[in-house]
């Protein structure tokens, strides 16, 4: 029940040999892919669920907080200058003097560069927690 001479196949369409029999190199070939409504509904539903998930991830269920809350924090706020002085620092007197000389150099670099000093790229303070490294 299905010879090669253009008989209908199982789906009611023509056989590949019958389709290709009338084609030449100059004949354009048009292919149309049909999608079912079920596939379309499933794609839209999955896209909607993804959008819902991303929305709740960004807003963390509404209100303050969320994935981007930490990234935007500080852009709209003015930074507070700490009210800590060298007199508040406890510890080794020599370390405080060295730190004071670094601060003096940062405030008045021309005084040191005129003597041939090189400007440092930064200062690395080390020590256990709570020893005043982040003055």
mmCIF file of N, CA and C in Angstrom:
data_model
loop_
_atom_site.group_PDB
_atom_site.id
_atom_site.type_symbol
_atom_site.label_atom_id
_atom_site.label_comp_id
_atom_site.label_asym_id
_atom_site.label_seq_id
_atom_site.Cartn_x
_atom_site.Cartn_y
_atom_site.Cartn_z
ATOM 1 N N UNK A 1 0.845 -1.180 0.000
ATOM 2 C CA UNK A 1 0.000 0.000 0.000
ATOM 3 C C UNK A 1 0.861 1.203 0.000
ATOM 4 N N UNK A 2 1.693 1.469 -0.776
ATOM 5 C CA UNK A 2 2.493 2.673 -0.756
ATOM 6 C C UNK A 2 3.667 2.527 -1.673
ATOM 7 N N UNK A 3 3.483 2.641 -2.941
ATOM 8 C CA UNK A 3 4.566 2.519 -3.888
ATOM 9 C C UNK A 3 5.341 3.805 -3.995
ATOM 10 N N UNK A 4 6.375 3.791 -4.809
ATOM 11 C CA UNK A 4 7.233 4.950 -4.956
ATOM 12 C C UNK A 4 6.706 5.937 -5.961
ATOM 13 N N UNK A 5 5.574 5.694 -6.568
ATOM 14 C CA UNK A 5 5.077 6.552 -7.628
ATOM 15 C C UNK A 5 4.185 7.654 -7.154
ATOM 16 N N UNK A 6 4.445 8.273 -6.036
ATOM 17 C CA UNK A 6 3.664 9.415 -5.582
ATOM 18 C C UNK A 6 2.531 9.040 -4.688
ATOM 19 N N UNK A 7 2.545 7.865 -4.131
ATOM 20 C CA UNK A 7 1.460 7.469 -3.238
ATOM 21 C C UNK A 7 1.582 8.204 -1.924
ATOM 22 N N UNK A 8 0.460 8.350 -1.255
ATOM 23 C CA UNK A 8 0.439 9.062 0.014
ATOM 24 C C UNK A 8 1.126 8.245 1.086
ATOM 25 N N UNK A 9 1.848 8.924 1.969
ATOM 26 C CA UNK A 9 2.525 8.248 3.068
ATOM 27 C C UNK A 9 1.608 8.126 4.258
ATOM 28 N N UNK A 10 2.193 7.790 5.395
ATOM 29 C CA UNK A 10 1.405 7.550 6.602
ATOM 30 C C UNK A 10 0.727 8.818 7.092
ATOM 31 N N UNK A 11 1.335 9.960 6.894
ATOM 32 C CA UNK A 11 0.759 11.198 7.401
ATOM 33 C C UNK A 11 -0.104 11.898 6.389
ATOM 34 N N UNK A 12 -0.366 11.321 5.240
ATOM 35 C CA UNK A 12 -1.184 11.959 4.234
ATOM 36 C C UNK A 12 -0.375 12.831 3.305
ATOM 37 N N UNK A 13 0.941 12.959 3.506
ATOM 38 C CA UNK A 13 1.777 13.766 2.640
ATOM 39 C C UNK A 13 2.330 12.933 1.509
ATOM 40 N N UNK A 14 3.106 13.562 0.656
ATOM 41 C CA UNK A 14 3.685 12.849 -0.480
ATOM 42 C C UNK A 14 5.026 12.260 -0.065
ATOM 43 N N UNK A 15 5.456 11.245 -0.797
ATOM 44 C CA UNK A 15 6.743 10.625 -0.503
ATOM 45 C C UNK A 15 7.864 11.569 -0.938
ATOM 46 N N UNK A 16 9.050 11.439 -0.363
ATOM 47 C CA UNK A 16 10.166 12.313 -0.754
ATOM 48 C C UNK A 16 10.515 12.197 -2.224
ATOM 49 N N UNK A 17 10.395 11.017 -2.812
ATOM 50 C CA UNK A 17 10.708 10.851 -4.236
ATOM 51 C C UNK A 17 9.731 11.637 -5.092
ATOM 52 N N UNK A 18 8.454 11.655 -4.697
ATOM 53 C CA UNK A 18 7.450 12.398 -5.454
ATOM 54 C C UNK A 18 7.670 13.897 -5.306
ATOM 55 N N UNK A 19 8.108 14.317 -4.146
ATOM 56 C CA UNK A 19 8.363 15.746 -3.937
ATOM 57 C C UNK A 19 9.546 16.230 -4.753
ATOM 58 N N UNK A 20 10.580 15.418 -4.848
ATOM 59 C CA UNK A 20 11.793 15.821 -5.550
ATOM 60 C C UNK A 20 11.713 15.620 -7.055
ATOM 61 N N UNK A 21 10.701 14.917 -7.561
ATOM 62 C CA UNK A 21 10.643 14.599 -8.989
ATOM 63 C C UNK A 21 10.460 15.835 -9.859
ATOM 64 N N UNK A 22 9.741 16.841 -9.401
ATOM 65 C CA UNK A 22 9.494 18.014 -10.228
ATOM 66 C C UNK A 22 10.461 19.152 -9.965
ATOM 67 N N UNK A 23 11.457 18.953 -9.141
ATOM 68 C CA UNK A 23 12.382 20.038 -8.794
ATOM 69 C C UNK A 23 13.555 20.104 -9.756
ATOM 70 N N UNK A 24 13.978 21.326 -10.031
ATOM 71 C CA UNK A 24 15.193 21.555 -10.801
ATOM 72 C C UNK A 24 16.076 22.471 -9.971
ATOM 73 N N UNK A 25 17.236 22.821 -10.521
ATOM 74 C CA UNK A 25 18.143 23.701 -9.790
ATOM 75 C C UNK A 25 17.578 25.108 -9.649
ATOM 76 N N UNK A 26 16.712 25.517 -10.568
ATOM 77 C CA UNK A 26 16.169 26.870 -10.534
ATOM 78 C C UNK A 26 14.853 26.957 -9.776
ATOM 79 N N UNK A 27 14.299 25.831 -9.391
ATOM 80 C CA UNK A 27 13.031 25.834 -8.665
ATOM 81 C C UNK A 27 13.311 26.112 -7.189
ATOM 82 N N UNK A 28 12.712 27.163 -6.634
ATOM 83 C CA UNK A 28 12.956 27.442 -5.211
ATOM 84 C C UNK A 28 12.264 26.416 -4.321
ATOM 85 N N UNK A 29 12.871 26.153 -3.204
ATOM 86 C CA UNK A 29 12.322 25.201 -2.247
ATOM 87 C C UNK A 29 11.847 25.984 -1.031
ATOM 88 N N UNK A 30 10.583 25.877 -0.701
ATOM 89 C CA UNK A 30 10.012 26.560 0.455
ATOM 90 C C UNK A 30 9.674 25.523 1.514
ATOM 91 N N UNK A 31 10.219 25.714 2.708
ATOM 92 C CA UNK A 31 9.963 24.790 3.810
ATOM 93 C C UNK A 31 9.290 25.564 4.923
ATOM 94 N N UNK A 32 8.196 25.054 5.403
ATOM 95 C CA UNK A 32 7.472 25.683 6.504
ATOM 96 C C UNK A 32 7.372 24.684 7.644
ATOM 97 N N UNK A 33 7.832 25.102 8.819
ATOM 98 C CA UNK A 33 7.752 24.245 9.997
ATOM 99 C C UNK A 33 6.530 24.673 10.798
ATOM 100 N N UNK A 34 5.673 23.752 11.050
ATOM 101 C CA UNK A 34 4.464 24.043 11.812
ATOM 102 C C UNK A 34 4.709 23.698 13.279
ATOM 103 N N UNK A 35 4.335 24.617 14.166
ATOM 104 C CA UNK A 35 4.442 24.345 15.597
ATOM 105 C C UNK A 35 3.038 24.194 16.154
ATOM 106 N N UNK A 36 2.923 23.322 17.075
ATOM 107 C CA UNK A 36 1.603 23.089 17.652
ATOM 108 C C UNK A 36 1.287 24.165 18.682
ATOM 109 N N UNK A 37 0.031 24.333 18.966
ATOM 110 C CA UNK A 37 -0.385 25.315 19.968
ATOM 111 C C UNK A 37 0.095 24.907 21.353
ATOM 112 N N UNK A 38 0.167 23.613 21.591
ATOM 113 C CA UNK A 38 0.643 23.136 22.888
ATOM 114 C C UNK A 38 2.084 23.566 23.115
ATOM 115 N N UNK A 39 2.919 23.447 22.089
ATOM 116 C CA UNK A 39 4.314 23.861 22.210
ATOM 117 C C UNK A 39 4.408 25.369 22.447
ATOM 118 N N UNK A 40 3.595 26.134 21.758
ATOM 119 C CA UNK A 40 3.586 27.579 21.933
ATOM 120 C C UNK A 40 3.157 27.956 23.346
ATOM 121 N N UNK A 41 2.121 27.309 23.859
ATOM 122 C CA UNK A 41 1.644 27.593 25.216
ATOM 123 C C UNK A 41 2.711 27.226 26.239
ATOM 124 N N UNK A 42 3.380 26.088 26.050
ATOM 125 C CA UNK A 42 4.431 25.676 26.981
ATOM 126 C C UNK A 42 5.605 26.652 26.973
ATOM 127 N N UNK A 43 5.974 27.145 25.802
ATOM 128 C CA UNK A 43 7.067 28.126 25.733
ATOM 129 C C UNK A 43 6.688 29.430 26.431
ATOM 130 N N UNK A 44 5.467 29.907 26.193
ATOM 131 C CA UNK A 44 5.028 31.140 26.847
ATOM 132 C C UNK A 44 4.925 30.961 28.357
ATOM 133 N N UNK A 45 4.449 29.803 28.795
ATOM 134 C CA UNK A 45 4.341 29.530 30.222
ATOM 135 C C UNK A 45 5.717 29.475 30.881
ATOM 136 N N UNK A 46 6.675 28.825 30.234
ATOM 137 C CA UNK A 46 8.021 28.755 30.809
ATOM 138 C C UNK A 46 8.683 30.129 30.825
ATOM 139 N N UNK A 47 8.443 30.933 29.803
ATOM 140 C CA UNK A 47 8.984 32.287 29.782
ATOM 141 C C UNK A 47 8.363 33.134 30.889
ATOM 142 N N UNK A 48 7.071 32.973 31.107
ATOM 143 C CA UNK A 48 6.402 33.697 32.189
ATOM 144 C C UNK A 48 6.915 33.283 33.553
ATOM 145 N N UNK A 49 7.134 31.984 33.756
ATOM 146 C CA UNK A 49 7.676 31.514 35.033
ATOM 147 C C UNK A 49 9.092 32.030 35.258
ATOM 148 N N UNK A 50 9.884 32.067 34.208
ATOM 149 C CA UNK A 50 11.237 32.604 34.320
ATOM 150 C C UNK A 50 11.201 34.087 34.683
ATOM 151 N N UNK A 51 10.330 34.850 34.044
ATOM 152 C CA UNK A 51 10.193 36.271 34.371
ATOM 153 C C UNK A 51 9.726 36.482 35.797
ATOM 154 N N UNK A 52 8.792 35.678 36.254
ATOM 155 C CA UNK A 52 8.299 35.755 37.633
ATOM 156 C C UNK A 52 9.425 35.458 38.621
ATOM 157 N N UNK A 53 10.224 34.431 38.325
ATOM 158 C CA UNK A 53 11.337 34.065 39.198
ATOM 159 C C UNK A 53 12.372 35.184 39.262
ATOM 160 N N UNK A 54 12.727 35.749 38.118
ATOM 161 C CA UNK A 54 13.716 36.830 38.087
ATOM 162 C C UNK A 54 13.195 38.056 38.824
ATOM 163 N N UNK A 55 11.926 38.375 38.657
ATOM 164 C CA UNK A 55 11.341 39.525 39.349
ATOM 165 C C UNK A 55 11.432 39.350 40.861
ATOM 166 N N UNK A 56 11.059 38.178 41.349
ATOM 167 C CA UNK A 56 11.105 37.953 42.790
ATOM 168 C C UNK A 56 12.527 37.816 43.308
ATOM 169 N N UNK A 57 13.449 37.368 42.497
ATOM 170 C CA UNK A 57 14.842 37.301 42.899
ATOM 171 C C UNK A 57 15.409 38.705 43.066
ATOM 172 N N UNK A 58 15.044 39.601 42.164
ATOM 173 C CA UNK A 58 15.552 40.969 42.234
ATOM 174 C C UNK A 58 14.925 41.758 43.379
ATOM 175 N N UNK A 59 13.660 41.518 43.643
ATOM 176 C CA UNK A 59 12.990 42.311 44.672
ATOM 177 C C UNK A 59 12.894 41.586 46.000
ATOM 178 N N UNK A 60 13.287 40.341 46.063
ATOM 179 C CA UNK A 60 13.237 39.516 47.285
ATOM 180 C C UNK A 60 11.853 39.540 47.901
ATOM 181 N N UNK A 61 10.834 39.403 47.076
ATOM 182 C CA UNK A 61 9.466 39.333 47.578
ATOM 183 C C UNK A 61 8.872 40.688 47.872
ATOM 184 N N UNK A 62 9.468 41.746 47.421
ATOM 185 C CA UNK A 62 8.944 43.087 47.669
ATOM 186 C C UNK A 62 9.617 43.722 48.868
ATOM 187 N N UNK A 63 9.498 45.007 48.964
ATOM 188 C CA UNK A 63 10.089 45.713 50.095
ATOM 189 C C UNK A 63 11.584 45.892 49.920
ATOM 190 N N UNK A 64 12.252 46.224 51.017
ATOM 191 C CA UNK A 64 13.694 46.455 50.981
ATOM 192 C C UNK A 64 14.434 45.133 50.933
ATOM 193 N N UNK A 65 15.512 45.122 50.239
ATOM 194 C CA UNK A 65 16.301 43.911 50.104
ATOM 195 C C UNK A 65 16.136 43.348 48.715
ATOM 196 N N UNK A 66 16.972 42.452 48.367
ATOM 197 C CA UNK A 66 16.916 41.848 47.051
ATOM 198 C C UNK A 66 18.319 41.628 46.550
ATOM 199 N N UNK A 67 18.407 41.067 45.377
ATOM 200 C CA UNK A 67 19.706 40.735 44.833
ATOM 201 C C UNK A 67 20.525 41.985 44.526
ATOM 202 N N UNK A 68 19.904 43.021 44.012
ATOM 203 C CA UNK A 68 20.632 44.229 43.628
ATOM 204 C C UNK A 68 20.685 45.280 44.724
ATOM 205 N N UNK A 69 20.116 45.004 45.889
ATOM 206 C CA UNK A 69 20.087 46.002 46.953
ATOM 207 C C UNK A 69 21.493 46.350 47.425
ATOM 208 N N UNK A 70 22.360 45.374 47.556
ATOM 209 C CA UNK A 70 23.721 45.632 48.003
ATOM 210 C C UNK A 70 24.553 46.359 46.967
ATOM 211 N N UNK A 71 24.223 46.183 45.689
ATOM 212 C CA UNK A 71 24.985 46.851 44.643
ATOM 213 C C UNK A 71 24.659 48.330 44.551
ATOM 214 N N UNK A 72 23.410 48.690 44.801
ATOM 215 C CA UNK A 72 23.020 50.086 44.686
ATOM 216 C C UNK A 72 23.216 50.842 45.990
ATOM 217 N N UNK A 73 23.497 50.151 47.055
ATOM 218 C CA UNK A 73 23.677 50.796 48.354
ATOM 219 C C UNK A 73 24.933 51.663 48.306
ATOM 220 N N UNK A 74 24.830 52.875 48.729
ATOM 221 C CA UNK A 74 25.978 53.754 48.766
ATOM 222 C C UNK A 74 26.023 54.745 47.627
ATOM 223 N N UNK A 75 25.317 54.491 46.531
ATOM 224 C CA UNK A 75 25.329 55.446 45.435
ATOM 225 C C UNK A 75 24.536 56.697 45.796
ATOM 226 N N UNK A 76 23.473 56.534 46.543
ATOM 227 C CA UNK A 76 22.625 57.665 46.885
ATOM 228 C C UNK A 76 22.884 58.194 48.286
ATOM 229 N N UNK A 77 23.752 57.541 49.026
ATOM 230 C CA UNK A 77 24.026 57.966 50.385
ATOM 231 C C UNK A 77 25.365 58.685 50.440
ATOM 232 N N UNK A 78 25.434 59.697 51.289
ATOM 233 C CA UNK A 78 26.706 60.368 51.489
ATOM 234 C C UNK A 78 27.518 59.581 52.500
ATOM 235 N N UNK A 79 28.821 59.467 52.240
ATOM 236 C CA UNK A 79 29.658 58.703 53.157
ATOM 237 C C UNK A 79 29.927 59.523 54.411
ATOM 238 N N UNK A 80 29.917 58.824 55.528
ATOM 239 C CA UNK A 80 30.182 59.486 56.796
ATOM 240 C C UNK A 80 31.675 59.451 57.075
ATOM 241 N N UNK A 81 32.199 60.552 57.572
ATOM 242 C CA UNK A 81 33.598 60.605 57.952
ATOM 243 C C UNK A 81 33.687 60.149 59.405
ATOM 244 N N UNK A 82 34.503 59.125 59.681
ATOM 245 C CA UNK A 82 34.577 58.643 61.061
ATOM 246 C C UNK A 82 35.172 59.698 61.982
ATOM 247 N N UNK A 83 34.741 59.667 63.205
ATOM 248 C CA UNK A 83 35.190 60.644 64.197
ATOM 249 C C UNK A 83 36.268 60.032 65.087
ATOM 250 N N UNK A 84 37.215 59.312 64.476
ATOM 251 C CA UNK A 84 38.278 58.647 65.221
ATOM 252 C C UNK A 84 39.573 59.408 64.986
ATOM 253 N N UNK A 85 40.306 59.638 66.037
ATOM 254 C CA UNK A 85 41.581 60.362 65.967
ATOM 255 C C UNK A 85 42.716 59.432 66.375
ATOM 256 N N UNK A 86 43.972 59.888 66.190
ATOM 257 C CA UNK A 86 45.121 59.098 66.610
ATOM 258 C C UNK A 86 45.143 58.903 68.123
ATOM 259 N N UNK A 87 44.581 59.842 68.846
ATOM 260 C CA UNK A 87 44.550 59.716 70.305
ATOM 261 C C UNK A 87 43.672 58.543 70.743
ATOM 262 N N UNK A 88 42.721 58.160 69.890
ATOM 263 C CA UNK A 88 41.825 57.051 70.223
ATOM 264 C C UNK A 88 42.473 55.686 70.011
ATOM 265 N N UNK A 89 43.598 55.644 69.278
ATOM 266 C CA UNK A 89 44.237 54.371 68.958
ATOM 267 C C UNK A 89 45.109 53.934 70.121
ATOM 268 N N UNK A 90 44.893 52.722 70.560
ATOM 269 C CA UNK A 90 45.703 52.144 71.634
ATOM 270 C C UNK A 90 46.749 51.239 70.996
ATOM 271 N N UNK A 91 47.877 51.083 71.630
ATOM 272 C CA UNK A 91 48.860 50.138 71.107
ATOM 273 C C UNK A 91 50.262 50.694 71.117
ATOM 274 N N UNK A 92 51.072 50.181 70.229
ATOM 275 C CA UNK A 92 52.491 50.503 70.175
ATOM 276 C C UNK A 92 52.680 51.949 69.723
ATOM 277 N N UNK A 93 53.464 52.682 70.501
ATOM 278 C CA UNK A 93 53.686 54.103 70.231
ATOM 279 C C UNK A 93 54.421 54.304 68.900
ATOM 280 N N UNK A 94 55.397 53.442 68.595
ATOM 281 C CA UNK A 94 56.168 53.584 67.352
ATOM 282 C C UNK A 94 55.280 53.374 66.117
ATOM 283 N N UNK A 95 54.364 52.444 66.206
ATOM 284 C CA UNK A 95 53.465 52.199 65.072
ATOM 285 C C UNK A 95 52.571 53.403 64.838
ATOM 286 N N UNK A 96 52.123 54.030 65.909
ATOM 287 C CA UNK A 96 51.300 55.230 65.769
ATOM 288 C C UNK A 96 52.103 56.356 65.135
ATOM 289 N N UNK A 97 53.386 56.483 65.503
ATOM 290 C CA UNK A 97 54.228 57.527 64.917
ATOM 291 C C UNK A 97 54.449 57.283 63.423
ATOM 292 N N UNK A 98 54.672 56.020 63.050
ATOM 293 C CA UNK A 98 54.865 55.705 61.635
ATOM 294 C C UNK A 98 53.601 56.009 60.833
ATOM 295 N N UNK A 99 52.473 55.665 61.391
ATOM 296 C CA UNK A 99 51.215 55.942 60.708
ATOM 297 C C UNK A 99 50.972 57.449 60.609
ATOM 298 N N UNK A 100 51.341 58.180 61.646
ATOM 299 C CA UNK A 100 51.199 59.637 61.615
ATOM 300 C C UNK A 100 52.103 60.245 60.546
ATOM 301 N N UNK A 101 53.306 59.682 60.359
ATOM 302 C CA UNK A 101 54.197 60.209 59.315
ATOM 303 C C UNK A 101 53.649 59.902 57.921
ATOM 304 N N UNK A 102 52.987 58.769 57.765
ATOM 305 C CA UNK A 102 52.365 58.452 56.473
ATOM 306 C C UNK A 102 51.229 59.427 56.178
ATOM 307 N N UNK A 103 50.422 59.730 57.193
ATOM 308 C CA UNK A 103 49.329 60.686 57.013
ATOM 309 C C UNK A 103 49.887 62.064 56.680
ATOM 310 N N UNK A 104 50.983 62.453 57.340
ATOM 311 C CA UNK A 104 51.612 63.743 57.052
ATOM 312 C C UNK A 104 52.126 63.773 55.615
ATOM 313 N N UNK A 105 52.698 62.661 55.167
ATOM 314 C CA UNK A 105 53.178 62.593 53.792
ATOM 315 C C UNK A 105 52.029 62.722 52.803
ATOM 316 N N UNK A 106 50.888 62.086 53.119
ATOM 317 C CA UNK A 106 49.742 62.179 52.217
ATOM 318 C C UNK A 106 49.152 63.585 52.189
ATOM 319 N N UNK A 107 49.227 64.288 53.306
ATOM 320 C CA UNK A 107 48.698 65.659 53.358
ATOM 321 C C UNK A 107 49.646 66.659 52.714
ATOM 322 N N UNK A 108 50.954 66.445 52.855
ATOM 323 C CA UNK A 108 51.962 67.392 52.340
ATOM 324 C C UNK A 108 53.018 66.636 51.530
ATOM 325 N N UNK A 109 52.694 66.137 50.349
ATOM 326 C CA UNK A 109 53.668 65.343 49.585
ATOM 327 C C UNK A 109 54.822 66.176 49.034
ATOM 328 N N UNK A 110 54.594 67.463 48.785
ATOM 329 C CA UNK A 110 55.664 68.295 48.227
ATOM 330 C C UNK A 110 56.838 68.431 49.183
ATOM 331 N N UNK A 111 56.590 68.384 50.477
ATOM 332 C CA UNK A 111 57.657 68.475 51.479
ATOM 333 C C UNK A 111 58.616 67.289 51.349
ATOM 334 N N UNK A 112 58.102 66.125 50.986
ATOM 335 C CA UNK A 112 58.925 64.924 50.887
ATOM 336 C C UNK A 112 59.492 64.732 49.487
ATOM 337 N N UNK A 113 58.741 65.091 48.461
ATOM 338 C CA UNK A 113 59.249 64.916 47.097
ATOM 339 C C UNK A 113 60.368 65.900 46.786
ATOM 340 N N UNK A 114 60.380 67.056 47.435
ATOM 341 C CA UNK A 114 61.475 68.007 47.210
ATOM 342 C C UNK A 114 62.791 67.456 47.753
ATOM 343 N N UNK A 115 62.726 66.550 48.715
ATOM 344 C CA UNK A 115 63.932 65.915 49.256
ATOM 345 C C UNK A 115 64.317 64.660 48.476
ATOM 346 N N UNK A 116 63.518 64.298 47.470
ATOM 347 C CA UNK A 116 63.829 63.132 46.645
ATOM 348 C C UNK A 116 63.041 61.892 47.015
ATOM 349 N N UNK A 117 62.049 62.030 47.849
ATOM 350 C CA UNK A 117 61.239 60.873 48.241
ATOM 351 C C UNK A 117 60.293 60.456 47.130
ATOM 352 N N UNK A 118 60.033 59.166 47.052
ATOM 353 C CA UNK A 118 59.108 58.649 46.046
ATOM 354 C C UNK A 118 57.734 58.477 46.676
ATOM 355 N N UNK A 119 56.715 58.779 45.897
ATOM 356 C CA UNK A 119 55.340 58.677 46.385
ATOM 357 C C UNK A 119 54.949 57.201 46.437
ATOM 358 N N UNK A 120 54.485 56.727 47.591
ATOM 359 C CA UNK A 120 54.086 55.314 47.674
ATOM 360 C C UNK A 120 52.774 55.069 46.941
ATOM 361 N N UNK A 121 52.602 53.851 46.468
ATOM 362 C CA UNK A 121 51.369 53.468 45.781
ATOM 363 C C UNK A 121 50.266 53.154 46.775
ATOM 364 N N UNK A 122 50.615 52.778 47.985
ATOM 365 C CA UNK A 122 49.617 52.450 48.994
ATOM 366 C C UNK A 122 50.285 51.967 50.260
ATOM 367 N N UNK A 123 49.475 51.678 51.242
ATOM 368 C CA UNK A 123 49.957 51.216 52.538
ATOM 369 C C UNK A 123 49.170 49.971 52.903
ATOM 370 N N UNK A 124 49.867 48.938 53.354
ATOM 371 C CA UNK A 124 49.223 47.703 53.775
ATOM 372 C C UNK A 124 49.352 47.581 55.285
ATOM 373 N N UNK A 125 48.222 47.679 55.965
ATOM 374 C CA UNK A 125 48.200 47.539 57.416
ATOM 375 C C UNK A 125 47.776 46.118 57.758
ATOM 376 N N UNK A 126 48.548 45.460 58.621
ATOM 377 C CA UNK A 126 48.231 44.093 59.013
ATOM 378 C C UNK A 126 48.052 44.025 60.516
ATOM 379 N N UNK A 127 47.358 43.003 60.948
ATOM 380 C CA UNK A 127 47.153 42.793 62.374
ATOM 381 C C UNK A 127 45.858 42.077 62.632
ATOM 382 N N UNK A 128 45.666 41.654 63.869
ATOM 383 C CA UNK A 128 44.429 40.947 64.207
ATOM 384 C C UNK A 128 43.223 41.878 64.167
ATOM 385 N N UNK A 129 42.022 41.313 64.130
ATOM 386 C CA UNK A 129 40.814 42.140 64.112
ATOM 387 C C UNK A 129 40.713 43.026 65.350
ATOM 388 N N UNK A 130 40.200 44.223 65.131
ATOM 389 C CA UNK A 130 39.983 45.143 66.245
ATOM 390 C C UNK A 130 41.186 45.953 66.644
ATOM 391 N N UNK A 131 42.216 46.002 65.803
ATOM 392 C CA UNK A 131 43.412 46.759 66.164
ATOM 393 C C UNK A 131 43.495 48.104 65.464
ATOM 394 N N UNK A 132 42.426 48.557 64.839
ATOM 395 C CA UNK A 132 42.385 49.905 64.280
ATOM 396 C C UNK A 132 43.004 50.058 62.916
ATOM 397 N N UNK A 133 42.958 49.028 62.086
ATOM 398 C CA UNK A 133 43.550 49.129 60.745
ATOM 399 C C UNK A 133 42.708 49.985 59.810
ATOM 400 N N UNK A 134 41.430 50.105 60.071
ATOM 401 C CA UNK A 134 40.536 50.816 59.149
ATOM 402 C C UNK A 134 40.166 52.198 59.655
ATOM 403 N N UNK A 135 41.108 52.869 60.260
ATOM 404 C CA UNK A 135 40.829 54.231 60.710
ATOM 405 C C UNK A 135 40.399 55.048 59.532
#
